[in-house]
Amino acid sequence: MEDFEDTREIHLQEPTDRADRPEITELSQKGYLCLKEKKYEEALDFFRKILHIEPENNYALVGIGDAARKQGKYEEAIQFYETCLKYHPANSYALFGLADSYKGIRNYGKAIELWTQYLRHDPHNVTVLTRIADAYRKVKNLQKSKEMYEQVLQIEKDNPYALIGLGHLYFDFKEYDKALHYWERMIQAHPDSIDIRLLTSIGNCFRKMKAYRRGIEYFSKALEKEKDNFYALFGLADCYRGLNQHEESLTYWNRILEKDPHNKVILTRAGDAYRAMGKLAQAEEFYRKALNIEYDAYAVLGLALIAKEKGRYQEALESLEQFRKTDPKNARLYGEIADCYLRMGEKEKALEVVSAALKGGIHNTHLTELFEKLHREVKEP
């Protein structure tokens, strides 16, 4: 699922009060104009010229840091922000940029520390508060993240970044009802600012809750905004799969494959759809395409199930046992292996497999019922 967070900037004001050094004022104004226009190399030229005149100039040091950060050169940006803070410890713009750069290299702890320091100067800055909340969410600190988002909502009742962030927070912790509450509140509060990522996020909530028809509703709205959006296509395909509407599901798997023909996960899902429709030759073709790209356990499983359907039980067993080595806690595998033995007329071996699964701590209603049935039949032939 696509994630999104508050990426708003706190902009450094262009200098206008340096009458004693007019050349620095002019260079600064040109540099920041280039930054706004994303002409980073030109901006850097202007800022470097300032440093030749005044090596400790805060506008130039922050400007170079901003140019590097906006290009994803976070380590370089950190050096310039730290240099600025060495000479100008109270420079809040350098502090903000430094925190954002640490976030860029995923050092969320350091970023939180710096943003918290920033709040001493500006305790009600919602841009910084939401960034701290986002960072706590990234490190899975539910309570601290929730507190920061709620602090934002006390300042701005329907702040979109806080509403979206709370939705993601609860989604990450599988509390889908609460996630929906905040995302639907976001739609009600900001109906003209509905992002495609919000639609797919709500769709994913319903998909996880197995409310597939509601999921289809939101993924379809997302496709209206962007006809080839991967997350919307995947969501629709998976919802139709959940409804056992495999032909519809296949339509969307194939649309993804038109853009990404070597995606082994989608090739395997398409193979599953063909197999569910009884089109075993096509299913086998797609599973083998996936395996030609890279080993995929579910493609191996699909081929094993096809072999089982065609009566090639020994071949199916070999593949299923291979898969079991990579996923020994998969309850379905034990059921499929047991079914192969049953089709071969070997009830005792089927019972051994199911018994091993239950003794291994795999709790599954189907396996428990199968064990009881086989146990009775083996004891009382």
JSON list of C-alpha atoms in Angstrom, two decimals, residues 181-195:
[
{"chain": "A", "resi": 181, "resn": "HIS", "atom": "CA", "xyz": [-12.90, 6.26, 10.75]},
{"chain": "A", "resi": 182, "resn": "TYR", "atom": "CA", "xyz": [-10.06, 8.72, 10.15]},
{"chain": "A", "resi": 183, "resn": "TRP", "atom": "CA", "xyz": [-9.84, 8.26, 6.40]},
{"chain": "A", "resi": 184, "resn": "GLU", "atom": "CA", "xyz": [-13.59, 8.70, 5.94]},
{"chain": "A", "resi": 185, "resn": "ARG", "atom": "CA", "xyz": [-13.43, 11.77, 8.18]},
{"chain": "A", "resi": 186, "resn": "MET", "atom": "CA", "xyz": [-10.71, 13.09, 5.86]},
{"chain": "A", "resi": 187, "resn": "ILE", "atom": "CA", "xyz": [-13.03, 12.67, 2.87]},
{"chain": "A", "resi": 188, "resn": "GLN", "atom": "CA", "xyz": [-15.89, 14.44, 4.66]},
{"chain": "A", "resi": 189, "resn": "ALA", "atom": "CA", "xyz": [-13.67, 17.33, 5.79]},
{"chain": "A", "resi": 190, "resn": "HIS", "atom": "CA", "xyz": [-11.76, 17.77, 2.52]},
{"chain": "A", "resi": 191, "resn": "PRO", "atom": "CA", "xyz": [-13.98, 16.48, -0.32]},
{"chain": "A", "resi": 192, "resn": "ASP", "atom": "CA", "xyz": [-12.08, 18.50, -2.92]},
{"chain": "A", "resi": 193, "resn": "SER", "atom": "CA", "xyz": [-8.68, 17.15, -1.88]},
{"chain": "A", "resi": 194, "resn": "ILE", "atom": "CA", "xyz": [-9.20, 13.41, -2.23]},
{"chain": "A", "resi": 195, "resn": "ASP", "atom": "CA", "xyz": [-5.89, 11.85, -3.25]}
]
